C-alpha cells in the first residue's frame, strides 16, 4: 500500500477528457487526511485560478503563466456573468458542475473541455508564440471589438476561439474610407491546420494584417517565427 496521485481507469478514449478533469480536481482540492475519494464539491475561484495557471504552465512547458485579465475572462466564462468586477469573482466559489458538467451557454461543451482544448493546441502548436507574449488568447470577442475599434487599419490580435474547442483566431480591424471601423474574426485555426502551415507563416501570408496590437509591426513581432524557406522565396 502506497500513496499515489489520483488514478482514473477508462475503457474508451472519449472518456479521457472527463478523466483528466477528475484527476485535476482531486489532485488540487482534496485534503490529505480526507475520507477516501471525498473531494469538495465547491472550491474558491481564487484557488481554481492557481490550479488552472499551474496546469497551463506545466502542460505547455512555459514560464509565462496566466495574467489578471486572463483570469477575469475565465471567470466570466465559467460563471456566465459579464457584469461582475474582477474583485467580485475573487469572493466566489466554483462548483464541479460548473467546471466539468454544465454545458456552456450556446455551446456544446463544458468549461473544462474548452480549456483542455486550449491547453492541447498551445502545447502542440503555439508554445513559442505564447512564451513570447504574442497571443492574448483568453479574451472575449466583445472586448476585442472594444480594443480594436479605435485602432488603425490592419491592427490585429490573437485569441482562443469561443465557438470551437482547440482553435485560435485572428481578429483584425478594417477601417473604411469614411473612417468607420469593422472588426473581423478569421475562421479559427486548429492544431491540424497549424501542422500544415504554421501560425507565423499564416500571419505573414495575410496582407491585411499589419500591426500586432497595440502597435508592433507584424514582421517585427513574428519575424522569428517565419519559416526561413518562405522568407527566402519572397
PDB file of C-alpha atoms in Angstrom:
ATOM      1  CA  UNK A   1       0.000   0.000   0.000  1.00  0.00           C
ATOM      2  CA  UNK A   2       1.407   3.375  -1.069  1.00  0.00           C
ATOM      3  CA  UNK A   3       0.116   6.884  -1.532  1.00  0.00           C
ATOM      4  CA  UNK A   4      -0.154   7.999  -5.131  1.00  0.00           C
ATOM      5  CA  UNK A   5      -1.597  10.733  -7.272  1.00  0.00           C
ATOM      6  CA  UNK A   6      -5.222  10.144  -8.284  1.00  0.00           C
ATOM      7  CA  UNK A   7      -5.834   7.436 -10.891  1.00  0.00           C
ATOM      8  CA  UNK A   8      -8.862   7.099 -13.161  1.00  0.00           C
ATOM      9  CA  UNK A   9      -9.448   3.945 -15.212  1.00  0.00           C
ATOM     10  CA  UNK A  10     -11.161   4.463 -18.571  1.00  0.00           C
ATOM     11  CA  UNK A  11     -12.359   1.995 -21.202  1.00  0.00           C
ATOM     12  CA  UNK A  12     -12.517   4.334 -24.205  1.00  0.00           C
ATOM     13  CA  UNK A  13     -10.641   7.384 -25.466  1.00  0.00           C
ATOM     14  CA  UNK A  14     -13.786   9.513 -25.347  1.00  0.00           C
ATOM     15  CA  UNK A  15     -13.618   9.315 -21.532  1.00  0.00           C
ATOM     16  CA  UNK A  16     -10.122  10.797 -21.460  1.00  0.00           C
ATOM     17  CA  UNK A  17     -11.202  14.423 -21.118  1.00  0.00           C
ATOM     18  CA  UNK A  18     -13.517  13.701 -18.184  1.00  0.00           C
ATOM     19  CA  UNK A  19     -10.841  11.568 -16.543  1.00  0.00           C
ATOM     20  CA  UNK A  20      -8.309  14.397 -16.733  1.00  0.00           C
ATOM     21  CA  UNK A  21     -10.830  16.759 -15.142  1.00  0.00           C
ATOM     22  CA  UNK A  22     -11.445  14.300 -12.300  1.00  0.00           C
ATOM     23  CA  UNK A  23      -7.722  13.854 -11.648  1.00  0.00           C
ATOM     24  CA  UNK A  24      -7.094  17.607 -11.742  1.00  0.00           C
ATOM     25  CA  UNK A  25      -9.916  18.413  -9.327  1.00  0.00           C
ATOM     26  CA  UNK A  26      -8.974  15.602  -6.944  1.00  0.00           C
ATOM     27  CA  UNK A  27      -5.278  16.389  -7.005  1.00  0.00           C
ATOM     28  CA  UNK A  28      -5.781  20.132  -6.474  1.00  0.00           C
ATOM     29  CA  UNK A  29      -8.611  20.248  -3.947  1.00  0.00           C
ATOM     30  CA  UNK A  30      -8.638  17.070  -1.843  1.00  0.00           C
ATOM     31  CA  UNK A  31      -7.456  17.139   1.776  1.00  0.00           C
ATOM     32  CA  UNK A  32      -4.534  14.929   2.803  1.00  0.00           C
ATOM     33  CA  UNK A  33      -6.437  13.330   5.702  1.00  0.00           C
ATOM     34  CA  UNK A  34      -9.772  13.024   3.857  1.00  0.00           C
ATOM     35  CA  UNK A  35     -12.124  10.077   3.701  1.00  0.00           C
ATOM     36  CA  UNK A  36     -11.066   8.144   0.554  1.00  0.00           C
ATOM     37  CA  UNK A  37     -12.469   9.621  -2.690  1.00  0.00           C
ATOM     38  CA  UNK A  38     -14.202  12.509  -0.911  1.00  0.00           C
ATOM     39  CA  UNK A  39     -13.460  15.862  -2.550  1.00  0.00           C
ATOM     40  CA  UNK A  40     -15.046  19.282  -2.040  1.00  0.00           C
ATOM     41  CA  UNK A  41     -17.968  19.978  -4.362  1.00  0.00           C
ATOM     42  CA  UNK A  42     -17.136  23.702  -4.438  1.00  0.00           C
ATOM     43  CA  UNK A  43     -13.793  25.496  -4.201  1.00  0.00           C
ATOM     44  CA  UNK A  44     -12.798  29.190  -4.051  1.00  0.00           C
ATOM     45  CA  UNK A  45     -12.408  30.707  -7.501  1.00  0.00           C
ATOM     46  CA  UNK A  46      -9.018  32.069  -6.408  1.00  0.00           C
ATOM     47  CA  UNK A  47      -7.772  28.515  -5.795  1.00  0.00           C
ATOM     48  CA  UNK A  48      -9.167  27.443  -9.159  1.00  0.00           C
ATOM     49  CA  UNK A  49      -7.188  30.241 -10.837  1.00  0.00           C
ATOM     50  CA  UNK A  50      -3.969  28.983  -9.234  1.00  0.00           C
ATOM     51  CA  UNK A  51      -4.756  25.446 -10.358  1.00  0.00           C
ATOM     52  CA  UNK A  52      -5.514  26.438 -13.964  1.00  0.00           C
ATOM     53  CA  UNK A  53      -2.336  28.515 -14.093  1.00  0.00           C
ATOM     54  CA  UNK A  54      -0.131  25.706 -12.782  1.00  0.00           C
ATOM     55  CA  UNK A  55      -1.777  23.228 -15.149  1.00  0.00           C
ATOM     56  CA  UNK A  56      -1.296  25.551 -18.118  1.00  0.00           C
ATOM     57  CA  UNK A  57       2.371  26.217 -17.383  1.00  0.00           C
ATOM     58  CA  UNK A  58       3.121  22.527 -16.758  1.00  0.00           C
ATOM     59  CA  UNK A  59       1.332  21.258 -19.875  1.00  0.00           C
ATOM     60  CA  UNK A  60       2.676  23.918 -22.232  1.00  0.00           C
ATOM     61  CA  UNK A  61       6.092  23.870 -20.524  1.00  0.00           C
ATOM     62  CA  UNK A  62       6.336  27.630 -20.358  1.00  0.00           C
ATOM     63  CA  UNK A  63       7.388  30.107 -17.688  1.00  0.00           C
ATOM     64  CA  UNK A  64       4.749  32.605 -18.874  1.00  0.00           C
ATOM     65  CA  UNK A  65       1.606  31.987 -16.854  1.00  0.00           C
ATOM     66  CA  UNK A  66      -1.898  33.416 -16.928  1.00  0.00           C
ATOM     67  CA  UNK A  67      -2.413  37.112 -16.183  1.00  0.00           C
ATOM     68  CA  UNK A  68      -5.090  39.013 -14.252  1.00  0.00           C
ATOM     69  CA  UNK A  69      -7.020  39.813 -17.448  1.00  0.00           C
ATOM     70  CA  UNK A  70      -6.983  36.114 -18.374  1.00  0.00           C
ATOM     71  CA  UNK A  71      -8.485  35.159 -15.015  1.00  0.00           C
ATOM     72  CA  UNK A  72     -11.180  37.787 -15.445  1.00  0.00           C
ATOM     73  CA  UNK A  73     -12.165  36.367 -18.834  1.00  0.00           C
ATOM     74  CA  UNK A  74     -12.175  32.793 -17.490  1.00  0.00           C
ATOM     75  CA  UNK A  75     -14.365  33.873 -14.556  1.00  0.00           C
ATOM     76  CA  UNK A  76     -16.869  35.495 -16.902  1.00  0.00           C
ATOM     77  CA  UNK A  77     -16.922  32.277 -18.910  1.00  0.00           C
ATOM     78  CA  UNK A  78     -17.325  29.747 -16.101  1.00  0.00           C
ATOM     79  CA  UNK A  79     -19.847  31.830 -14.121  1.00  0.00           C
ATOM     80  CA  UNK A  80     -21.657  33.134 -17.239  1.00  0.00           C
ATOM     81  CA  UNK A  81     -21.554  36.616 -15.731  1.00  0.00           C
ATOM     82  CA  UNK A  82     -20.373  39.655 -17.695  1.00  0.00           C
ATOM     83  CA  UNK A  83     -21.489  42.293 -15.192  1.00  0.00           C
ATOM     84  CA  UNK A  84     -19.344  41.416 -12.163  1.00  0.00           C
ATOM     85  CA  UNK A  85     -15.970  43.021 -11.449  1.00  0.00           C
ATOM     86  CA  UNK A  86     -12.692  41.159 -11.032  1.00  0.00           C
ATOM     87  CA  UNK A  87     -12.943  41.664  -7.262  1.00  0.00           C
ATOM     88  CA  UNK A  88     -16.488  40.253  -7.209  1.00  0.00           C
ATOM     89  CA  UNK A  89     -15.268  36.988  -8.716  1.00  0.00           C
ATOM     90  CA  UNK A  90     -12.476  36.690  -6.140  1.00  0.00           C
ATOM     91  CA  UNK A  91     -15.026  36.119  -3.379  1.00  0.00           C
ATOM     92  CA  UNK A  92     -16.976  33.444  -5.278  1.00  0.00           C
ATOM     93  CA  UNK A  93     -16.646  29.678  -5.297  1.00  0.00           C
ATOM     94  CA  UNK A  94     -16.899  27.422  -8.339  1.00  0.00           C
ATOM     95  CA  UNK A  95     -18.564  24.008  -8.382  1.00  0.00           C
ATOM     96  CA  UNK A  96     -17.537  20.745 -10.013  1.00  0.00           C
ATOM     97  CA  UNK A  97     -20.676  21.028 -12.157  1.00  0.00           C
ATOM     98  CA  UNK A  98     -19.650  24.475 -13.451  1.00  0.00           C
ATOM     99  CA  UNK A  99     -16.166  23.147 -14.112  1.00  0.00           C
ATOM    100  CA  UNK A 100     -16.945  19.923 -15.934  1.00  0.00           C
ATOM    101  CA  UNK A 101     -20.664  19.067 -16.135  1.00  0.00           C
ATOM    102  CA  UNK A 102     -22.689  22.061 -17.242  1.00  0.00           C
ATOM    103  CA  UNK A 103     -22.604  22.910 -20.946  1.00  0.00           C
ATOM    104  CA  UNK A 104     -21.511  26.498 -21.597  1.00  0.00           C
ATOM    105  CA  UNK A 105     -24.380  28.712 -22.855  1.00  0.00           C
ATOM    106  CA  UNK A 106     -24.846  28.394 -26.594  1.00  0.00           C
ATOM    107  CA  UNK A 107     -22.081  25.784 -26.891  1.00  0.00           C
ATOM    108  CA  UNK A 108     -21.861  22.023 -26.988  1.00  0.00           C
ATOM    109  CA  UNK A 109     -19.086  21.603 -24.429  1.00  0.00           C
ATOM    110  CA  UNK A 110     -18.154  22.293 -20.806  1.00  0.00           C
ATOM    111  CA  UNK A 111     -15.689  24.821 -19.441  1.00  0.00           C
ATOM    112  CA  UNK A 112     -13.039  22.145 -18.856  1.00  0.00           C
ATOM    113  CA  UNK A 113     -13.465  20.637 -22.339  1.00  0.00           C
ATOM    114  CA  UNK A 114     -12.880  24.102 -23.789  1.00  0.00           C
ATOM    115  CA  UNK A 115      -9.891  24.875 -21.534  1.00  0.00           C
ATOM    116  CA  UNK A 116      -8.327  21.466 -22.161  1.00  0.00           C
ATOM    117  CA  UNK A 117      -8.640  22.097 -25.904  1.00  0.00           C
ATOM    118  CA  UNK A 118      -6.743  25.372 -25.461  1.00  0.00           C
ATOM    119  CA  UNK A 119      -4.067  23.516 -23.483  1.00  0.00           C
ATOM    120  CA  UNK A 120      -3.637  20.903 -26.188  1.00  0.00           C
ATOM    121  CA  UNK A 121      -3.486  23.446 -29.021  1.00  0.00           C
ATOM    122  CA  UNK A 122      -0.987  25.667 -27.202  1.00  0.00           C
ATOM    123  CA  UNK A 123       1.216  22.732 -26.201  1.00  0.00           C
ATOM    124  CA  UNK A 124       1.300  21.313 -29.724  1.00  0.00           C
ATOM    125  CA  UNK A 125       1.445  24.431 -31.904  1.00  0.00           C
ATOM    126  CA  UNK A 126       1.663  27.719 -30.003  1.00  0.00           C
ATOM    127  CA  UNK A 127       4.196  27.290 -27.199  1.00  0.00           C
ATOM    128  CA  UNK A 128       6.780  29.715 -28.599  1.00  0.00           C
ATOM    129  CA  UNK A 129       4.156  32.315 -29.547  1.00  0.00           C
ATOM    130  CA  UNK A 130       2.620  32.174 -26.070  1.00  0.00           C
ATOM    131  CA  UNK A 131       6.032  32.345 -24.392  1.00  0.00           C
ATOM    132  CA  UNK A 132       6.859  35.431 -26.477  1.00  0.00           C
ATOM    133  CA  UNK A 133       3.543  37.004 -25.322  1.00  0.00           C
ATOM    134  CA  UNK A 134       2.289  37.294 -28.915  1.00  0.00           C
ATOM    135  CA  UNK A 135      -1.072  35.715 -28.056  1.00  0.00           C
ATOM    136  CA  UNK A 136      -3.559  37.374 -25.721  1.00  0.00           C
ATOM    137  CA  UNK A 137      -5.653  34.220 -26.053  1.00  0.00           C
ATOM    138  CA  UNK A 138      -8.056  34.459 -23.140  1.00  0.00           C
ATOM    139  CA  UNK A 139     -10.169  37.422 -24.224  1.00  0.00           C
ATOM    140  CA  UNK A 140     -13.784  37.756 -25.350  1.00  0.00           C
ATOM    141  CA  UNK A 141     -14.862  38.671 -28.850  1.00  0.00           C
ATOM    142  CA  UNK A 142     -16.804  41.632 -27.414  1.00  0.00           C
ATOM    143  CA  UNK A 143     -13.760  43.040 -25.605  1.00  0.00           C
ATOM    144  CA  UNK A 144     -11.616  42.546 -28.711  1.00  0.00           C
ATOM    145  CA  UNK A 145     -14.053  44.727 -30.665  1.00  0.00           C
ATOM    146  CA  UNK A 146     -13.772  47.392 -27.987  1.00  0.00           C
ATOM    147  CA  UNK A 147      -9.957  47.293 -28.078  1.00  0.00           C
ATOM    148  CA  UNK A 148      -9.563  47.286 -31.850  1.00  0.00           C
ATOM    149  CA  UNK A 149     -12.378  49.628 -32.886  1.00  0.00           C
ATOM    150  CA  UNK A 150     -10.258  52.755 -32.333  1.00  0.00           C
ATOM    151  CA  UNK A 151      -7.036  51.306 -33.780  1.00  0.00           C
ATOM    152  CA  UNK A 152      -5.549  51.908 -37.268  1.00  0.00           C
ATOM    153  CA  UNK A 153      -6.462  49.694 -40.211  1.00  0.00           C
ATOM    154  CA  UNK A 154      -4.724  46.310 -40.091  1.00  0.00           C
ATOM    155  CA  UNK A 155      -4.219  46.175 -36.305  1.00  0.00           C
ATOM    156  CA  UNK A 156      -4.781  42.601 -35.087  1.00  0.00           C
ATOM    157  CA  UNK A 157      -4.538  40.277 -32.104  1.00  0.00           C
ATOM    158  CA  UNK A 158      -4.873  36.574 -31.444  1.00  0.00           C
ATOM    159  CA  UNK A 159      -7.441  34.962 -29.183  1.00  0.00           C
ATOM    160  CA  UNK A 160      -8.648  31.448 -28.462  1.00  0.00           C
ATOM    161  CA  UNK A 161     -11.905  30.588 -30.195  1.00  0.00           C
ATOM    162  CA  UNK A 162     -15.071  30.656 -28.080  1.00  0.00           C
ATOM    163  CA  UNK A 163     -17.106  28.589 -30.530  1.00  0.00           C
ATOM    164  CA  UNK A 164     -14.657  25.763 -31.223  1.00  0.00           C
ATOM    165  CA  UNK A 165     -12.573  23.520 -28.992  1.00  0.00           C
ATOM    166  CA  UNK A 166      -8.855  23.914 -29.670  1.00  0.00           C
ATOM    167  CA  UNK A 167      -8.909  26.834 -32.093  1.00  0.00           C
ATOM    168  CA  UNK A 168      -7.046  30.131 -32.324  1.00  0.00           C
ATOM    169  CA  UNK A 169      -8.441  33.013 -34.335  1.00  0.00           C
ATOM    170  CA  UNK A 170      -7.109  36.336 -35.581  1.00  0.00           C
ATOM    171  CA  UNK A 171      -9.216  39.443 -35.015  1.00  0.00           C
ATOM    172  CA  UNK A 172      -8.301  42.463 -37.120  1.00  0.00           C
ATOM    173  CA  UNK A 173      -9.699  45.914 -37.809  1.00  0.00           C
ATOM    174  CA  UNK A 174     -10.763  47.154 -41.231  1.00  0.00           C
ATOM    175  CA  UNK A 175     -11.178  50.905 -41.467  1.00  0.00           C
ATOM    176  CA  UNK A 176     -13.278  52.331 -44.283  1.00  0.00           C
ATOM    177  CA  UNK A 177     -12.564  55.477 -46.282  1.00  0.00           C
ATOM    178  CA  UNK A 178     -15.173  57.278 -44.205  1.00  0.00           C
ATOM    179  CA  UNK A 179     -13.269  56.445 -41.031  1.00  0.00           C
ATOM    180  CA  UNK A 180     -15.691  53.788 -39.840  1.00  0.00           C
ATOM    181  CA  UNK A 181     -14.171  50.609 -38.411  1.00  0.00           C
ATOM    182  CA  UNK A 182     -15.168  46.980 -38.563  1.00  0.00           C
ATOM    183  CA  UNK A 183     -13.556  44.139 -36.615  1.00  0.00           C
ATOM    184  CA  UNK A 184     -13.395  40.802 -38.406  1.00  0.00           C
ATOM    185  CA  UNK A 185     -12.505  37.404 -36.959  1.00  0.00           C
ATOM    186  CA  UNK A 186     -10.768  34.951 -39.265  1.00  0.00           C
ATOM    187  CA  UNK A 187     -12.002  31.343 -39.198  1.00  0.00           C
ATOM    188  CA  UNK A 188     -10.218  29.629 -36.264  1.00  0.00           C
ATOM    189  CA  UNK A 189      -7.115  27.557 -36.963  1.00  0.00           C
ATOM    190  CA  UNK A 190      -6.968  24.085 -35.387  1.00  0.00           C
ATOM    191  CA  UNK A 191      -3.880  22.057 -34.476  1.00  0.00           C
ATOM    192  CA  UNK A 192      -4.304  20.195 -37.771  1.00  0.00           C
ATOM    193  CA  UNK A 193      -4.333  23.486 -39.708  1.00  0.00           C
ATOM    194  CA  UNK A 194      -1.219  24.717 -37.913  1.00  0.00           C
ATOM    195  CA  UNK A 195       0.625  21.435 -38.505  1.00  0.00           C
ATOM    196  CA  UNK A 196       0.181  22.039 -42.248  1.00  0.00           C
ATOM    197  CA  UNK A 197       1.252  25.696 -42.134  1.00  0.00           C
ATOM    198  CA  UNK A 198       2.471  27.443 -39.019  1.00  0.00           C
ATOM    199  CA  UNK A 199       0.728  30.378 -37.386  1.00  0.00           C
ATOM    200  CA  UNK A 200       3.651  32.677 -38.145  1.00  0.00           C
ATOM    201  CA  UNK A 201       3.595  31.873 -41.858  1.00  0.00           C
ATOM    202  CA  UNK A 202      -0.199  32.257 -41.991  1.00  0.00           C
ATOM    203  CA  UNK A 203       0.096  35.717 -40.419  1.00  0.00           C
ATOM    204  CA  UNK A 204       2.841  36.562 -42.898  1.00  0.00           C
ATOM    205  CA  UNK A 205       0.588  35.476 -45.784  1.00  0.00           C
ATOM    206  CA  UNK A 206      -2.319  37.711 -44.762  1.00  0.00           C
ATOM    207  CA  UNK A 207      -1.655  41.129 -46.261  1.00  0.00           C
ATOM    208  CA  UNK A 208      -4.495  42.774 -44.354  1.00  0.00           C
ATOM    209  CA  UNK A 209      -2.605  42.187 -41.077  1.00  0.00           C
ATOM    210  CA  UNK A 210      -0.125  44.976 -40.356  1.00  0.00           C
ATOM    211  CA  UNK A 211       0.452  45.640 -36.652  1.00  0.00           C
ATOM    212  CA  UNK A 212       0.089  43.367 -33.652  1.00  0.00           C
ATOM    213  CA  UNK A 213      -1.989  45.199 -31.031  1.00  0.00           C
ATOM    214  CA  UNK A 214      -1.244  47.752 -29.799  1.00  0.00           C
ATOM    215  CA  UNK A 215       1.377  48.910 -32.334  1.00  0.00           C
ATOM    216  CA  UNK A 216       4.109  46.367 -33.165  1.00  0.00           C
ATOM    217  CA  UNK A 217       4.734  45.789 -36.902  1.00  0.00           C
ATOM    218  CA  UNK A 218       3.870  42.160 -37.622  1.00  0.00           C
ATOM    219  CA  UNK A 219       7.280  41.348 -39.156  1.00  0.00           C
ATOM    220  CA  UNK A 220       8.955  42.641 -36.007  1.00  0.00           C
ATOM    221  CA  UNK A 221       6.631  40.635 -33.762  1.00  0.00           C
ATOM    222  CA  UNK A 222       6.503  37.390 -35.743  1.00  0.00           C
ATOM    223  CA  UNK A 223       9.634  37.532 -37.914  1.00  0.00           C
ATOM    224  CA  UNK A 224      11.491  34.978 -35.816  1.00  0.00           C
ATOM    225  CA  UNK A 225       8.559  32.574 -36.305  1.00  0.00           C
ATOM    226  CA  UNK A 226       8.515  32.755 -40.107  1.00  0.00           C
ATOM    227  CA  UNK A 227       9.706  29.682 -41.978  1.00  0.00           C
ATOM    228  CA  UNK A 228      13.113  30.537 -43.435  1.00  0.00           C
ATOM    229  CA  UNK A 229      12.302  28.846 -46.761  1.00  0.00           C
ATOM    230  CA  UNK A 230       9.282  31.149 -47.152  1.00  0.00           C
ATOM    231  CA  UNK A 231      11.365  34.230 -46.394  1.00  0.00           C
ATOM    232  CA  UNK A 232      13.992  33.186 -48.928  1.00  0.00           C
ATOM    233  CA  UNK A 233      11.378  32.568 -51.593  1.00  0.00           C
ATOM    234  CA  UNK A 234       9.896  36.025 -51.333  1.00  0.00           C
TER     235      UNK A 234
END
